[in-house]
């Protein structure tokens, strides 16, 4: 019988599985570092069910969208905050060849579930001369810091969140259960993002540190209240500001913002919109936990009975976290089989 679970990490993944378990009457305790800038907190929070480069639905897009909408709506009602926003995204189309590519995928990939059939031909002032745009109506953004901070505040009041570095030496298995600092748990779930690379229980974790940089800028010439996408996203914010991102760098040695990253984003931005009068407001960077086959890592850790992982959500963490938490929760509570494509053992030789 499952009574209490220890969760390590309070990003999108850790928060989602903690709430799923609580909703089903399972006690949880969460340990999360107060110092580390997680990928979840750095992320712009854009959610979009379409892989815009190829005009195909993302992995489990329909199911993930349904589950995530319900999940965040419930959390908004419970916490009395609004952090999940539906906000159309316009994928800018450069030429007839790209338009034809999209049309070829339309019926085959059922894009009508997420996108409008009629292309947008009137674009906002300040956008360069693109022939049209594909309107992805089922998209938006999550105010990730507000969401995570609201949860943390609530959990601290309940006494189930410890803001501290996790001490792996204190995690011991005794009589089939796990103990951590004198507390006993039936299961442990690691939701650490790239922090998993320093976890001695996850020495073979097939994660890749993918650094991403994001700018927050003022663009006086751009009059847009929709998200634009063309190699980067341009997400409207309050006070006539925009979030612009993101870069992808596998070889970065740290999470410090760089001049190279800033220059790359501004150059791409200038190819999309009028950047006259651009003012840099903020520049942030972080590591995304990516996996070689671009599938999450969900399930029991090989050779460690009772230890589980929920990680590798990549750039679609906002949409995927609630669905992956549901899968893992149903597995823990009801023994439901997890899909082979998310299990860690797929990488074992």
Coordinates of C-alpha atoms in Angstrom, one line a residue:
X1 CA 0.0 0.0 0.0
X2 CA 1.3 3.5 -0.9
X3 CA 1.2 5.9 2.0
X4 CA 4.0 8.4 1.6
X5 CA 6.3 9.4 -1.2
X6 CA 9.5 11.5 -1.2
X7 CA 9.8 13.8 -4.2
X8 CA 13.2 15.4 -5.0
X9 CA 12.8 18.6 -7.0
X10 CA 10.0 21.1 -7.4
X11 CA 10.1 22.1 -11.1
X12 CA 7.3 21.3 -13.5
X13 CA 7.8 17.5 -13.2
X14 CA 8.1 17.4 -9.4
X15 CA 5.2 19.7 -8.9
X16 CA 2.9 17.8 -11.2
X17 CA 3.5 14.4 -9.6
X18 CA 3.3 15.8 -6.1
X19 CA -0.2 17.2 -6.9
X20 CA -1.3 14.0 -8.6
X21 CA -0.4 12.0 -5.6
X22 CA -2.0 14.5 -3.2
X23 CA -5.2 14.5 -5.2
X24 CA -5.3 10.7 -4.7
X25 CA -4.8 10.9 -1.0
X26 CA -1.1 10.0 -0.9
X27 CA 1.1 11.9 1.5
X28 CA 4.2 13.5 0.0
X29 CA 7.3 15.3 1.2
X30 CA 9.2 17.5 -1.3
X31 CA 12.9 18.5 -1.0
X32 CA 13.9 21.2 -3.4
X33 CA 17.0 23.4 -3.5
X34 CA 16.3 27.1 -2.9
X35 CA 19.5 28.1 -4.7
X36 CA 19.4 26.5 -8.1
X37 CA 17.8 28.2 -11.0
X38 CA 15.9 25.3 -12.5
X39 CA 15.1 25.0 -16.2
X40 CA 11.5 25.3 -15.2
X41 CA 11.9 28.7 -13.7
X42 CA 14.1 30.0 -16.5
X43 CA 11.7 28.8 -19.2
X44 CA 9.3 31.2 -21.0
X45 CA 6.5 28.7 -20.4
X46 CA 5.3 28.6 -24.0
X47 CA 3.1 25.6 -24.7
X48 CA 2.3 24.6 -28.2
X49 CA 1.1 21.2 -29.5
X50 CA 2.6 21.5 -33.0
X51 CA 6.2 20.9 -34.1
X52 CA 6.3 24.0 -36.2
X53 CA 9.5 23.1 -38.1
X54 CA 7.7 20.1 -39.6
X55 CA 4.0 20.9 -39.3
X56 CA 3.2 17.8 -37.3
X57 CA 1.6 17.4 -33.9
X58 CA 4.0 16.9 -31.0
X59 CA 4.3 13.6 -29.2
X60 CA 1.0 12.7 -27.5
X61 CA -0.2 16.3 -28.3
X62 CA -3.9 15.8 -28.0
X63 CA -3.8 13.8 -24.8
X64 CA -1.2 16.1 -23.2
X65 CA -3.2 19.2 -24.1
X66 CA -6.4 17.8 -22.6
X67 CA -4.7 16.7 -19.3
X68 CA -2.7 19.9 -18.9
X69 CA -5.7 22.2 -19.4
X70 CA -7.6 20.3 -16.7
X71 CA -4.7 20.1 -14.4
X72 CA -3.7 23.8 -14.5
X73 CA -7.4 24.9 -14.3
X74 CA -7.8 22.9 -11.1
X75 CA -4.6 24.4 -9.7
X76 CA -5.7 27.9 -10.5
X77 CA -9.0 27.4 -8.8
X78 CA -7.4 25.8 -5.7
X79 CA -4.7 28.5 -5.3
X80 CA -6.7 31.5 -6.4
X81 CA -4.2 32.6 -9.0
X82 CA -4.2 32.8 -12.8
X83 CA -1.0 31.4 -14.4
X84 CA -2.2 29.3 -17.4
X85 CA -3.0 31.3 -20.5
X86 CA -4.4 30.4 -23.9
X87 CA -2.7 32.6 -26.4
X88 CA -2.7 32.0 -30.2
X89 CA 0.7 31.5 -31.9
X90 CA 1.4 32.6 -35.5
X91 CA 3.9 30.5 -37.3
X92 CA 5.3 32.8 -39.9
X93 CA 5.5 31.3 -43.4
X94 CA 8.3 32.5 -45.6
X95 CA 7.3 31.3 -49.1
X96 CA 5.0 29.2 -51.2
X97 CA 7.2 26.1 -50.7
X98 CA 6.7 26.3 -46.9
X99 CA 3.0 26.9 -47.3
X100 CA 2.8 23.8 -49.6
X101 CA 4.7 21.8 -47.0
X102 CA 2.1 22.8 -44.4
X103 CA -0.8 22.0 -46.7
X104 CA 0.6 18.5 -47.4
X105 CA 0.6 17.7 -43.7
X106 CA -2.8 19.2 -42.9
X107 CA -5.1 16.2 -43.5
X108 CA -2.4 13.6 -43.0
X109 CA -1.5 14.9 -39.5
X110 CA -4.9 16.2 -38.4
X111 CA -3.6 19.7 -37.9
X112 CA -7.1 21.1 -37.8
X113 CA -7.4 19.9 -34.2
X114 CA -5.0 22.7 -33.2
X115 CA -4.7 25.1 -36.1
X116 CA -7.0 27.3 -38.2
X117 CA -7.5 26.3 -41.8
X118 CA -7.4 29.8 -43.2
X119 CA -3.9 31.3 -43.2
X120 CA -3.4 34.8 -41.6
X121 CA -2.4 37.4 -44.2
X122 CA -2.7 40.5 -42.1
X123 CA 0.2 40.5 -39.6
X124 CA 0.9 43.0 -36.8
X125 CA 2.6 46.3 -37.4
X126 CA 6.4 45.9 -37.1
X127 CA 6.5 42.4 -38.5
X128 CA 8.5 42.1 -41.7
X129 CA 7.0 41.1 -45.0
X130 CA 5.9 37.5 -44.7
X131 CA 3.2 36.2 -47.1
X132 CA 1.2 34.6 -44.4
X133 CA 1.1 32.7 -41.1
X134 CA -0.4 29.5 -39.7
X135 CA -2.6 30.4 -36.7
X136 CA -2.1 27.8 -34.0
X137 CA -5.1 28.6 -31.8
X138 CA -4.4 25.8 -29.2
X139 CA -1.3 27.4 -27.7
X140 CA -0.4 29.7 -24.9
X141 CA 2.0 30.1 -22.0
X142 CA 2.3 29.3 -18.3
X143 CA 3.6 31.9 -15.9
X144 CA 6.0 29.3 -14.5
X145 CA 7.5 31.4 -11.6
X146 CA 4.0 32.4 -10.4
X147 CA 2.8 28.8 -10.7
X148 CA 5.8 27.2 -8.9
X149 CA 6.0 29.9 -6.2
X150 CA 2.2 29.6 -5.5
X151 CA 2.6 25.9 -5.0
X152 CA 5.7 26.3 -2.9
X153 CA 4.0 28.8 -0.6
X154 CA 1.1 26.5 -0.1
X155 CA 3.2 23.5 0.5
X156 CA 5.4 25.3 3.0
X157 CA 2.2 26.2 5.0
X158 CA 1.3 22.5 4.9
X159 CA 4.7 21.5 6.1
X160 CA 5.4 19.2 3.1
X161 CA 8.1 21.2 1.3
X162 CA 11.7 21.5 2.6
X163 CA 13.9 24.1 0.8
X164 CA 17.3 22.4 1.1
X165 CA 19.9 20.7 -0.9
X166 CA 19.2 17.0 -1.1
X167 CA 21.8 14.9 0.7
X168 CA 22.1 11.6 -1.1
X169 CA 24.1 10.0 1.7
X170 CA 21.0 10.3 3.9
X171 CA 18.9 8.2 1.6
X172 CA 18.9 4.6 2.8
X173 CA 16.9 1.5 2.0
X174 CA 15.7 -0.3 5.2
X175 CA 13.3 -3.3 5.2
X176 CA 12.0 -2.6 1.7
X177 CA 11.3 1.0 2.4
X178 CA 13.4 4.2 2.0
X179 CA 14.5 6.5 4.8
X180 CA 15.6 10.1 4.5
X181 CA 16.7 12.0 7.6
X182 CA 14.7 9.7 9.9
X183 CA 11.5 9.9 7.8
X184 CA 10.2 6.8 6.1
X185 CA 8.8 6.6 2.6
X186 CA 7.3 3.9 0.4
X187 CA 8.7 5.4 -2.8
X188 CA 11.2 8.1 -3.9
X189 CA 10.7 10.0 -7.1
X190 CA 13.6 12.0 -8.5
X191 CA 12.5 15.1 -10.5
X192 CA 15.8 16.9 -10.6
X193 CA 16.2 18.0 -14.2
X194 CA 19.9 18.2 -15.1
X195 CA 20.6 17.9 -11.4
X196 CA 20.1 14.1 -11.9
X197 CA 23.6 14.0 -13.5
X198 CA 25.0 14.4 -10.0
X199 CA 22.7 11.8 -8.4
X200 CA 24.7 8.7 -7.5
X201 CA 21.5 6.5 -7.9
X202 CA 21.2 7.7 -11.5
X203 CA 24.8 7.3 -12.7
X204 CA 23.6 6.0 -16.1
X205 CA 20.9 8.6 -16.7
X206 CA 20.9 9.4 -20.5
X207 CA 20.4 13.1 -20.1
X208 CA 21.9 15.9 -22.2
X209 CA 22.5 19.4 -20.8
X210 CA 20.9 21.7 -23.4
X211 CA 21.6 25.3 -22.5
X212 CA 19.0 27.9 -23.6
X213 CA 19.1 31.6 -23.4
X214 CA 16.1 34.0 -23.4
X215 CA 15.9 37.8 -23.7
X216 CA 13.3 40.1 -22.4
X217 CA 13.2 43.2 -24.6
X218 CA 11.2 46.3 -25.4
X219 CA 10.3 46.7 -29.1
X220 CA 8.7 50.1 -29.7
X221 CA 8.0 49.3 -33.4
X222 CA 6.3 46.0 -32.8
X223 CA 2.5 46.2 -32.1
X224 CA 1.6 42.6 -31.4
X225 CA -0.5 40.8 -28.8
X226 CA 0.0 37.4 -30.3
X227 CA 3.0 35.0 -30.0
X228 CA 5.1 34.9 -33.2
X229 CA 7.3 32.0 -34.2
X230 CA 10.0 31.8 -36.9
X231 CA 13.1 29.9 -35.7
X232 CA 12.5 31.7 -32.3
X233 CA 9.4 32.7 -30.4
X234 CA 8.4 36.3 -29.6
X235 CA 6.0 36.2 -26.6
X236 CA 4.2 39.4 -25.6
X237 CA 4.5 40.5 -22.0
X238 CA 3.1 43.4 -19.9
X239 CA 4.5 47.0 -20.4
X240 CA 5.1 46.5 -24.2
X241 CA 7.8 44.0 -23.5
X242 CA 8.5 40.7 -25.2
X243 CA 10.2 37.5 -24.3
X244 CA 12.5 36.2 -27.1
X245 CA 14.0 32.8 -27.3
X246 CA 15.6 30.5 -27.3
X247 CA 19.0 29.3 -28.1
X248 CA 20.1 25.7 -28.1
X249 CA 23.7 24.8 -27.0
X250 CA 24.9 21.3 -26.1
X251 CA 28.5 22.4 -25.4
X252 CA 28.0 25.1 -22.8
X253 CA 30.0 24.8 -19.6
X254 CA 27.8 26.9 -17.4
X255 CA 24.4 28.6 -17.2
X256 CA 25.6 32.2 -17.5
X257 CA 24.1 34.4 -20.1
X258 CA 26.5 35.1 -23.0
X259 CA 27.1 37.8 -25.5
X260 CA 27.0 35.2 -28.2
X261 CA 23.6 34.0 -27.2
X262 CA 22.3 37.6 -27.0
X263 CA 23.7 38.4 -30.4
X264 CA 22.2 35.2 -32.0
X265 CA 18.7 36.0 -30.6
X266 CA 18.9 39.7 -31.7
X267 CA 20.0 38.7 -35.2
X268 CA 17.2 36.3 -35.6
X269 CA 14.8 38.8 -34.1
X270 CA 15.8 41.4 -36.6
X271 CA 15.0 39.0 -39.4
X272 CA 11.4 38.8 -38.2
X273 CA 10.5 42.2 -36.8
X274 CA 11.6 45.8 -36.8
X275 CA 14.1 46.1 -34.0
X276 CA 14.5 49.9 -34.1
X277 CA 14.7 51.3 -30.6
X278 CA 15.2 47.8 -29.1
X279 CA 15.9 47.9 -25.3
X280 CA 17.3 44.9 -23.5
X281 CA 15.4 44.4 -20.2
X282 CA 16.7 41.0 -19.1
X283 CA 18.8 38.2 -20.3
X284 CA 18.6 34.7 -18.6
X285 CA 20.0 31.3 -19.3
X286 CA 19.5 27.7 -18.0
X287 CA 20.0 24.1 -18.8
X288 CA 17.1 22.0 -20.2
X289 CA 17.1 18.3 -19.4
X290 CA 17.1 16.7 -22.9
X291 CA 17.1 13.1 -23.9
X292 CA 18.7 11.6 -27.0
X293 CA 15.5 10.2 -28.4
X294 CA 13.4 13.2 -27.3
X295 CA 11.2 11.1 -25.1
X296 CA 10.8 11.6 -21.3
X297 CA 12.3 9.4 -18.7
X298 CA 9.5 7.9 -16.5
X299 CA 9.5 4.9 -14.2
X300 CA 11.5 2.8 -11.8
X301 CA 15.3 3.1 -11.7
X302 CA 16.9 -0.1 -12.8
X303 CA 18.5 -2.0 -9.8
X304 CA 16.9 0.3 -7.2
X305 CA 13.5 -1.0 -6.2
X306 CA 11.3 1.8 -5.0
X307 CA 13.3 4.6 -6.6
X308 CA 11.6 6.3 -9.6
X309 CA 12.4 9.1 -12.0
X310 CA 10.3 11.7 -13.8
X311 CA 12.6 13.8 -16.0
X312 CA 13.6 14.7 -19.6
X313 CA 10.5 16.7 -20.5
X314 CA 12.6 19.0 -22.7
X315 CA 11.1 22.1 -24.2
X316 CA 7.5 20.8 -23.9
X317 CA 7.5 20.5 -20.1
X318 CA 4.4 22.7 -19.5
X319 CA 2.2 20.3 -21.6
X320 CA 4.0 17.0 -20.8
X321 CA 4.4 17.3 -17.0
X322 CA 0.7 16.7 -16.1
X323 CA 0.4 13.8 -18.5
X324 CA 3.6 12.1 -17.4
X325 CA 2.7 12.6 -13.8
X326 CA -0.7 10.9 -14.5
X327 CA 1.1 8.0 -16.2
X328 CA 3.5 7.6 -13.3
X329 CA 0.8 8.1 -10.7
X330 CA -1.5 5.5 -12.3
X331 CA 1.5 3.1 -12.4
X332 CA 2.2 3.6 -8.7
X333 CA -1.4 3.5 -7.5
X334 CA -3.0 0.9 -9.9
X335 CA -0.1 -0.9 -11.4
X336 CA -0.9 0.4 -14.9
X337 CA 1.9 -0.4 -17.3
X338 CA 4.1 2.5 -18.5
X339 CA 4.8 2.7 -22.2
X340 CA 8.2 1.2 -23.2
X341 CA 9.2 4.4 -24.9
X342 CA 9.5 6.3 -21.6
X343 CA 11.2 3.6 -19.5
X344 CA 14.8 4.0 -18.5
X345 CA 15.6 0.5 -19.5
X346 CA 15.2 1.4 -23.2
X347 CA 18.8 2.7 -22.9
X348 CA 20.2 -0.5 -21.3
X349 CA 22.4 -2.6 -23.5

